[in-house]
Amino acid sequence: MRVRRDKNLEKILDVDPLVISKFPFKLKQDTIIELGSGKGTMISALALKNPSQNYLCVERDRTIASKAIEKFNDLNLKNINLIVSDIQHLTEIIENKVNTIWLTFSDPWPKNRHEHRRLTYKTFLDLYKKFLSPQGVIKLKTDNDKFFHYSLESMSEFGMKILYQTNDLHNSIKNLDNEMTDYEKKWSSLGKSINYLEASF
């Protein structure tokens, strides 16, 4: 669903210290990145629970990113930062490699002509490989079954190792440490099981 732009709210992005605006930005290896973090519901819950862990959100929509920053400030989080950017530009604006990348409820882009826009298409996987450490892991959650199967195939064809997969995250062992996104709360409340995988290069 398209979010109506709020230019007044977006002004927070120009002044808030949690927003990274000077590049290249050097990441600590233990930083956990969420790509397409939306309003930051999941990652803020993780940051609150793990205050010694570093987190980075990447969100291209300025209004949505502004809502995430408001949430981080409301929770008084100091271990989280945000970059407003398209994912394609990440290797140009961040330095160093990280151990964990989250892809949460990415747009499935169901039409074949839009395959190249899916965040598990081969060009994106090649991008992630450049800033994921050799022992690093990509974690993916989605309610969309077709996108999940596509992601499994795309990652396997790219030569990645599927370390774990389930079609029912909330009834798996991985749910013990799970924090839900807004989409996850919505779809699980309607009875939809959540797909989850972990993969490495």
PDB file of C-alpha atoms in Angstrom, residues 12-82:
ATOM      1  CA  ILE A  12      13.454  14.762  10.846  1.00  0.00           C
ATOM      2  CA  LEU A  13      15.690  12.873   8.413  1.00  0.00           C
ATOM      3  CA  ASP A  14      17.827  15.982   7.870  1.00  0.00           C
ATOM      4  CA  VAL A  15      18.619  16.557  11.543  1.00  0.00           C
ATOM      5  CA  ASP A  16      18.299  13.328  13.500  1.00  0.00           C
ATOM      6  CA  PRO A  17      21.671  11.847  14.547  1.00  0.00           C
ATOM      7  CA  LEU A  18      20.437   8.296  13.972  1.00  0.00           C
ATOM      8  CA  VAL A  19      20.217   9.011  10.236  1.00  0.00           C
ATOM      9  CA  ILE A  20      23.470   8.369   8.380  1.00  0.00           C
ATOM     10  CA  SER A  21      24.166  11.131   5.866  1.00  0.00           C
ATOM     11  CA  LYS A  22      27.964  11.108   5.537  1.00  0.00           C
ATOM     12  CA  PHE A  23      29.351   8.432   3.244  1.00  0.00           C
ATOM     13  CA  PRO A  24      31.033   6.057   2.969  1.00  0.00           C
ATOM     14  CA  PHE A  25      29.767   4.755   6.303  1.00  0.00           C
ATOM     15  CA  LYS A  26      32.009   2.190   7.993  1.00  0.00           C
ATOM     16  CA  LEU A  27      30.052  -0.698   9.434  1.00  0.00           C
ATOM     17  CA  LYS A  28      31.087  -2.829  12.363  1.00  0.00           C
ATOM     18  CA  GLN A  29      31.167  -6.498  11.403  1.00  0.00           C
ATOM     19  CA  ASP A  30      28.596  -7.431  14.028  1.00  0.00           C
ATOM     20  CA  THR A  31      26.076  -4.967  12.552  1.00  0.00           C
ATOM     21  CA  ILE A  32      22.742  -6.515  11.597  1.00  0.00           C
ATOM     22  CA  ILE A  33      21.167  -4.951   8.504  1.00  0.00           C
ATOM     23  CA  GLU A  34      17.511  -4.977   7.546  1.00  0.00           C
ATOM     24  CA  LEU A  35      16.930  -4.085   3.895  1.00  0.00           C
ATOM     25  CA  GLY A  36      13.557  -2.509   3.230  1.00  0.00           C
ATOM     26  CA  SER A  37      12.939  -2.036   6.932  1.00  0.00           C
ATOM     27  CA  GLY A  38       9.664  -0.137   6.602  1.00  0.00           C
ATOM     28  CA  LYS A  39       8.586   1.507   9.861  1.00  0.00           C
ATOM     29  CA  GLY A  40      11.229  -0.442  11.758  1.00  0.00           C
ATOM     30  CA  THR A  41       8.923  -2.497  13.966  1.00  0.00           C
ATOM     31  CA  MET A  42      10.963  -5.695  13.899  1.00  0.00           C
ATOM     32  CA  ILE A  43      14.435  -4.204  14.043  1.00  0.00           C
ATOM     33  CA  SER A  44      13.531  -1.770  16.822  1.00  0.00           C
ATOM     34  CA  ALA A  45      12.263  -4.688  18.913  1.00  0.00           C
ATOM     35  CA  LEU A  46      15.542  -6.516  18.300  1.00  0.00           C
ATOM     36  CA  ALA A  47      17.563  -3.412  19.155  1.00  0.00           C
ATOM     37  CA  LEU A  48      15.613  -2.943  22.372  1.00  0.00           C
ATOM     38  CA  LYS A  49      16.181  -6.555  23.373  1.00  0.00           C
ATOM     39  CA  ASN A  50      19.892  -6.530  22.461  1.00  0.00           C
ATOM     40  CA  PRO A  51      21.328  -3.137  23.510  1.00  0.00           C
ATOM     41  CA  SER A  52      24.957  -4.152  22.879  1.00  0.00           C
ATOM     42  CA  GLN A  53      24.218  -5.186  19.277  1.00  0.00           C
ATOM     43  CA  ASN A  54      24.493  -2.724  16.358  1.00  0.00           C
ATOM     44  CA  TYR A  55      21.655  -2.441  13.832  1.00  0.00           C
ATOM     45  CA  LEU A  56      21.229  -0.636  10.518  1.00  0.00           C
ATOM     46  CA  CYS A  57      17.994  -0.039   8.614  1.00  0.00           C
ATOM     47  CA  VAL A  58      17.879   0.718   4.911  1.00  0.00           C
ATOM     48  CA  GLU A  59      14.625   2.214   3.620  1.00  0.00           C
ATOM     49  CA  ARG A  60      14.170   4.232   0.433  1.00  0.00           C
ATOM     50  CA  ASP A  61      10.786   5.819   1.201  1.00  0.00           C
ATOM     51  CA  ARG A  62      11.459   9.015   3.136  1.00  0.00           C
ATOM     52  CA  THR A  63       8.072   9.222   4.847  1.00  0.00           C
ATOM     53  CA  ILE A  64       8.237   5.604   6.003  1.00  0.00           C
ATOM     54  CA  ALA A  65      11.838   6.101   7.119  1.00  0.00           C
ATOM     55  CA  SER A  66      10.724   9.131   9.133  1.00  0.00           C
ATOM     56  CA  LYS A  67       8.163   7.006  10.962  1.00  0.00           C
ATOM     57  CA  ALA A  68      10.918   4.515  11.782  1.00  0.00           C
ATOM     58  CA  ILE A  69      13.111   7.276  13.237  1.00  0.00           C
ATOM     59  CA  GLU A  70      10.198   8.478  15.372  1.00  0.00           C
ATOM     60  CA  LYS A  71       9.822   4.950  16.709  1.00  0.00           C
ATOM     61  CA  PHE A  72      13.536   4.637  17.486  1.00  0.00           C
ATOM     62  CA  ASN A  73      13.467   7.917  19.389  1.00  0.00           C
ATOM     63  CA  ASP A  74      10.310   6.972  21.291  1.00  0.00           C
ATOM     64  CA  LEU A  75      12.139   3.836  22.450  1.00  0.00           C
ATOM     65  CA  ASN A  76      15.312   5.837  23.176  1.00  0.00           C
ATOM     66  CA  LEU A  77      17.393   3.488  21.036  1.00  0.00           C
ATOM     67  CA  LYS A  78      21.092   4.307  20.662  1.00  0.00           C
ATOM     68  CA  ASN A  79      22.272   1.129  18.929  1.00  0.00           C
ATOM     69  CA  ILE A  80      20.481   1.622  15.631  1.00  0.00           C
ATOM     70  CA  ASN A  81      21.017   3.775  12.539  1.00  0.00           C
ATOM     71  CA  LEU A  82      19.114   4.371   9.344  1.00  0.00           C
TER      72      LEU A  82
END
